[in-house]
Amino acid sequence: RQGAREGTLLDVATDQIFIALFLRNLRETLTVDESEQGLRLEFRPTSRFSDKPVRQPEHIRTIESERAHSTALVDNDYVVKIYRTLEIGINPEIEMGRFLTDVAGFANTPALLGSIELVEDDQRSAIGVLHAFVLNQGDAWTVTAAYLDRFVDEQRLLAASETARESEDQVAYMRYMSQVGRRVAELHIALASSKDLPEFAPQPTT
């Protein structure tokens, strides 16, 4: 309610029609121009979006996330994130995602498929992003927390005179961590792979 006016506020972040429009507008590289107000809404796909078929979404579910944005999983194909807090400037998720997807071709992070940005007087604010969904069993934080819970429980059961032995669980966990380290190193190599873009060019250590 605003004075005598009454209205209804709808949250469309996981609405089927909204998601379908989001995908269609990205496919068409649509720009909504409100020149009288000095506003522009830009839908910008990446090179990887053309690989994906665009169809009417059927299954949309909310993924628990921070309050600053809403995240939805669409048909096990896409992850749609809508930012609830607008921040003026280059969005690092979009900047890094475009570089890793379109320039470096880095395969070990979910591909950025597109973004929506609001442009007002040449100042950009991110509205939303679209990533490819990668089937997974959780993130490194979840795996680590679960492993540490089991490890601490095992230590509590040991007698004071016993020495902890390396378990199968620990061997598997160390293998995971070795893989994480390798992927992080490959990520940094990918980020330093272009000398043509000044924002990603390697800088000397001084």
Tab-separated table of C-alpha atoms in Angstrom:
chain	number	residue	atom	x	y	z
A	1	ARG	CA	0.000	0.000	0.000
A	2	GLN	CA	1.206	3.515	-0.882
A	3	GLY	CA	-1.297	6.016	0.450
A	4	ALA	CA	-4.573	5.327	-1.307
A	5	ARG	CA	-2.908	3.016	-3.824
A	6	GLU	CA	-2.821	-0.754	-3.353
A	7	GLY	CA	-0.796	-3.197	-5.384
A	8	THR	CA	0.666	-6.668	-5.458
A	9	LEU	CA	4.387	-7.344	-5.466
A	10	LEU	CA	5.327	-10.572	-7.236
A	11	ASP	CA	8.619	-12.434	-6.887
A	12	VAL	CA	9.246	-13.807	-10.371
A	13	ALA	CA	12.756	-15.178	-9.800
A	14	THR	CA	11.502	-18.759	-10.197
A	15	ASP	CA	8.417	-18.019	-12.315
A	16	GLN	CA	8.107	-20.178	-15.432
A	17	ILE	CA	7.065	-17.312	-17.742
A	18	PHE	CA	9.830	-15.038	-16.443
A	19	ILE	CA	12.519	-17.710	-16.920
A	20	ALA	CA	11.226	-18.450	-20.452
A	21	LEU	CA	11.451	-14.725	-21.332
A	22	PHE	CA	14.926	-14.535	-19.773
A	23	LEU	CA	16.155	-17.368	-22.013
A	24	ARG	CA	14.418	-16.076	-25.148
A	25	ASN	CA	15.749	-12.541	-24.719
A	26	LEU	CA	19.280	-13.882	-24.269
A	27	ARG	CA	18.972	-15.970	-27.427
A	28	GLU	CA	17.881	-12.825	-29.323
A	29	THR	CA	20.592	-10.622	-27.731
A	30	LEU	CA	17.766	-8.212	-26.912
A	31	THR	CA	18.313	-4.616	-25.815
A	32	VAL	CA	15.389	-2.827	-24.173
A	33	ASP	CA	15.999	0.887	-24.723
A	34	GLU	CA	14.201	3.459	-22.588
A	35	SER	CA	16.026	6.460	-24.037
A	36	GLU	CA	13.685	9.003	-22.451
A	37	GLN	CA	14.738	7.801	-19.001
A	38	GLY	CA	18.338	7.199	-20.020
A	39	LEU	CA	17.991	3.475	-19.268
A	40	ARG	CA	18.981	0.409	-21.242
A	41	LEU	CA	18.536	-3.263	-20.386
A	42	GLU	CA	21.033	-5.476	-22.192
A	43	PHE	CA	20.749	-9.252	-22.611
A	44	ARG	CA	24.200	-10.503	-23.660
A	45	PRO	CA	24.778	-14.216	-24.385
A	46	THR	CA	28.204	-15.852	-24.541
A	47	SER	CA	29.440	-18.111	-27.329
A	48	ARG	CA	28.400	-21.200	-25.338
A	49	PHE	CA	24.713	-20.260	-25.194
A	50	SER	CA	24.194	-21.129	-28.860
A	51	ASP	CA	25.049	-24.757	-28.005
A	52	LYS	CA	22.046	-25.006	-25.710
A	53	PRO	CA	18.491	-25.721	-26.907
A	54	VAL	CA	15.977	-23.149	-25.641
A	55	ARG	CA	12.633	-24.655	-24.739
A	56	GLN	CA	9.796	-23.859	-22.376
A	57	PRO	CA	11.069	-24.536	-18.818
A	58	GLU	CA	9.248	-27.348	-17.044
A	59	HIS	CA	10.974	-27.896	-13.711
A	60	ILE	CA	12.247	-24.906	-11.732
A	61	ARG	CA	13.421	-25.130	-8.152
A	62	THR	CA	14.947	-22.615	-5.807
A	63	ILE	CA	18.495	-23.189	-4.594
A	64	GLU	CA	19.261	-21.910	-1.123
A	65	SER	CA	21.641	-18.995	-1.358
A	66	GLU	CA	22.514	-15.637	0.123
A	67	ARG	CA	19.834	-12.983	0.496
A	68	ALA	CA	21.624	-10.735	-1.998
A	69	HIS	CA	20.379	-12.864	-4.894
A	70	SER	CA	17.884	-15.560	-5.895
A	71	THR	CA	19.134	-18.702	-7.618
A	72	ALA	CA	17.009	-21.190	-9.559
A	73	LEU	CA	17.861	-24.531	-11.150
A	74	VAL	CA	16.026	-24.902	-14.468
A	75	ASP	CA	15.447	-28.409	-15.874
A	76	ASN	CA	18.942	-29.533	-14.801
A	77	ASP	CA	20.196	-27.419	-17.735
A	78	TYR	CA	20.628	-23.904	-16.387
A	79	VAL	CA	21.318	-22.004	-13.196
A	80	VAL	CA	19.614	-18.596	-13.204
A	81	LYS	CA	20.768	-16.032	-10.656
A	82	ILE	CA	18.911	-12.753	-10.139
A	83	TYR	CA	20.684	-10.081	-8.104
A	84	ARG	CA	18.478	-8.407	-5.513
A	85	THR	CA	20.983	-5.681	-4.700
A	86	LEU	CA	22.168	-3.566	-7.617
A	87	GLU	CA	25.787	-2.427	-7.503
A	88	ILE	CA	27.164	0.008	-10.051
A	89	GLY	CA	30.325	-1.159	-11.802
A	90	ILE	CA	31.806	-4.209	-13.473
A	91	ASN	CA	30.408	-7.390	-11.934
A	92	PRO	CA	33.307	-9.811	-11.291
A	93	GLU	CA	31.114	-12.878	-11.839
A	94	ILE	CA	30.253	-11.641	-15.339
A	95	GLU	CA	33.755	-10.358	-16.131
A	96	MET	CA	35.508	-13.548	-14.990
A	97	GLY	CA	32.811	-15.790	-16.467
A	98	ARG	CA	33.037	-14.205	-19.912
A	99	PHE	CA	36.824	-14.428	-19.900
A	100	LEU	CA	36.937	-18.069	-18.794
A	101	THR	CA	34.133	-19.080	-21.197
A	102	ASP	CA	34.781	-17.013	-24.337
A	103	VAL	CA	38.514	-16.229	-24.178
A	104	ALA	CA	40.318	-18.923	-22.181
A	105	GLY	CA	37.899	-21.782	-22.929
A	106	PHE	CA	38.393	-23.082	-19.375
A	107	ALA	CA	36.350	-26.284	-19.034
A	108	ASN	CA	36.550	-26.849	-15.265
A	109	THR	CA	34.121	-24.184	-14.139
A	110	PRO	CA	30.427	-23.897	-15.071
A	111	ALA	CA	30.215	-22.009	-18.377
A	112	LEU	CA	28.710	-18.530	-18.270
A	113	LEU	CA	25.911	-18.561	-20.846
A	114	GLY	CA	24.767	-14.955	-20.566
A	115	SER	CA	24.052	-11.906	-18.463
A	116	ILE	CA	21.542	-9.086	-18.033
A	117	GLU	CA	22.828	-5.637	-17.183
A	118	LEU	CA	21.087	-2.323	-16.575
A	119	VAL	CA	22.892	0.613	-18.183
A	120	GLU	CA	22.108	4.059	-16.807
A	121	ASP	CA	24.168	7.036	-18.031
A	122	ASP	CA	26.955	4.634	-19.110
A	123	GLN	CA	27.059	3.058	-15.644
A	124	ARG	CA	26.415	-0.687	-15.535
A	125	SER	CA	24.675	-2.726	-12.861
A	126	ALA	CA	24.281	-6.506	-13.064
A	127	ILE	CA	20.686	-7.761	-12.985
A	128	GLY	CA	21.210	-11.468	-13.534
A	129	VAL	CA	23.424	-14.228	-14.920
A	130	LEU	CA	22.865	-17.592	-16.571
A	131	HIS	CA	25.275	-20.505	-16.096
A	132	ALA	CA	25.287	-24.028	-17.447
A	133	PHE	CA	24.313	-26.525	-14.752
A	134	VAL	CA	26.996	-29.065	-13.890
A	135	LEU	CA	25.818	-32.250	-12.199
A	136	ASN	CA	27.687	-32.534	-8.904
A	137	GLN	CA	27.769	-34.079	-5.456
A	138	GLY	CA	28.389	-30.841	-3.583
A	139	ASP	CA	31.241	-28.400	-3.192
A	140	ALA	CA	34.654	-28.660	-1.522
A	141	TRP	CA	33.352	-26.872	1.586
A	142	THR	CA	30.598	-29.488	2.096
A	143	VAL	CA	32.987	-32.402	1.440
A	144	THR	CA	35.562	-30.966	3.864
A	145	ALA	CA	33.021	-30.280	6.632
A	146	ALA	CA	31.640	-33.836	6.340
A	147	TYR	CA	35.144	-35.351	6.390
A	148	LEU	CA	36.186	-33.331	9.458
A	149	ASP	CA	33.006	-34.352	11.300
A	150	ARG	CA	33.844	-38.036	10.721
A	151	PHE	CA	37.527	-37.500	11.554
A	152	VAL	CA	36.765	-35.815	14.898
A	153	ASP	CA	34.275	-38.546	15.808
A	154	GLU	CA	36.916	-41.221	15.077
A	155	GLN	CA	39.491	-39.429	17.244
A	156	ARG	CA	37.081	-39.341	20.170
A	157	LEU	CA	36.770	-43.138	20.024
A	158	LEU	CA	40.529	-43.734	20.179
A	159	ALA	CA	42.038	-44.662	23.502
A	160	ALA	CA	44.644	-42.222	24.830
A	161	SER	CA	47.412	-44.745	24.130
A	162	GLU	CA	46.362	-45.396	20.523
A	163	THR	CA	47.931	-43.634	17.554
A	164	ALA	CA	45.646	-42.479	14.754
A	165	ARG	CA	46.172	-44.420	11.536
A	166	GLU	CA	45.522	-43.206	8.013
A	167	SER	CA	42.033	-44.358	7.087
A	168	GLU	CA	40.491	-45.050	3.669
A	169	ASP	CA	38.353	-41.960	4.240
A	170	GLN	CA	41.468	-39.830	4.701
A	171	VAL	CA	43.116	-41.234	1.562
A	172	ALA	CA	39.994	-40.422	-0.486
A	173	TYR	CA	39.781	-36.930	1.011
A	174	MET	CA	43.433	-36.161	0.245
A	175	ARG	CA	42.822	-37.299	-3.332
A	176	TYR	CA	39.933	-34.815	-3.560
A	177	MET	CA	42.080	-32.016	-2.163
A	178	SER	CA	44.894	-32.814	-4.589
A	179	GLN	CA	42.388	-32.497	-7.431
A	180	VAL	CA	41.093	-29.187	-6.025
A	181	GLY	CA	44.651	-27.823	-5.883
A	182	ARG	CA	45.299	-28.894	-9.464
A	183	ARG	CA	42.100	-27.239	-10.722
A	184	VAL	CA	42.832	-23.994	-8.860
A	185	ALA	CA	46.301	-23.904	-10.431
A	186	GLU	CA	44.809	-24.513	-13.885
A	187	LEU	CA	42.308	-21.717	-13.225
A	188	HIS	CA	45.113	-19.241	-12.486
A	189	ILE	CA	47.006	-20.346	-15.592
A	190	ALA	CA	43.841	-19.768	-17.648
A	191	LEU	CA	43.329	-16.311	-16.112
A	192	ALA	CA	46.913	-15.374	-17.039
A	193	SER	CA	46.663	-16.794	-20.556
A	194	SER	CA	45.797	-13.566	-22.406
A	195	LYS	CA	48.160	-10.645	-22.872
A	196	ASP	CA	45.692	-8.793	-25.122
A	197	LEU	CA	43.253	-7.835	-22.350
A	198	PRO	CA	44.941	-5.441	-19.898
A	199	GLU	CA	42.631	-6.366	-17.024
A	200	PHE	CA	43.756	-10.001	-17.288
A	201	ALA	CA	47.362	-9.483	-18.356
A	202	PRO	CA	49.963	-10.963	-15.952
A	203	GLN	CA	51.597	-8.365	-13.736
A	204	PRO	CA	55.209	-8.536	-12.549
A	205	THR	CA	55.883	-9.212	-8.899
A	206	THR	CA	57.663	-6.186	-7.404
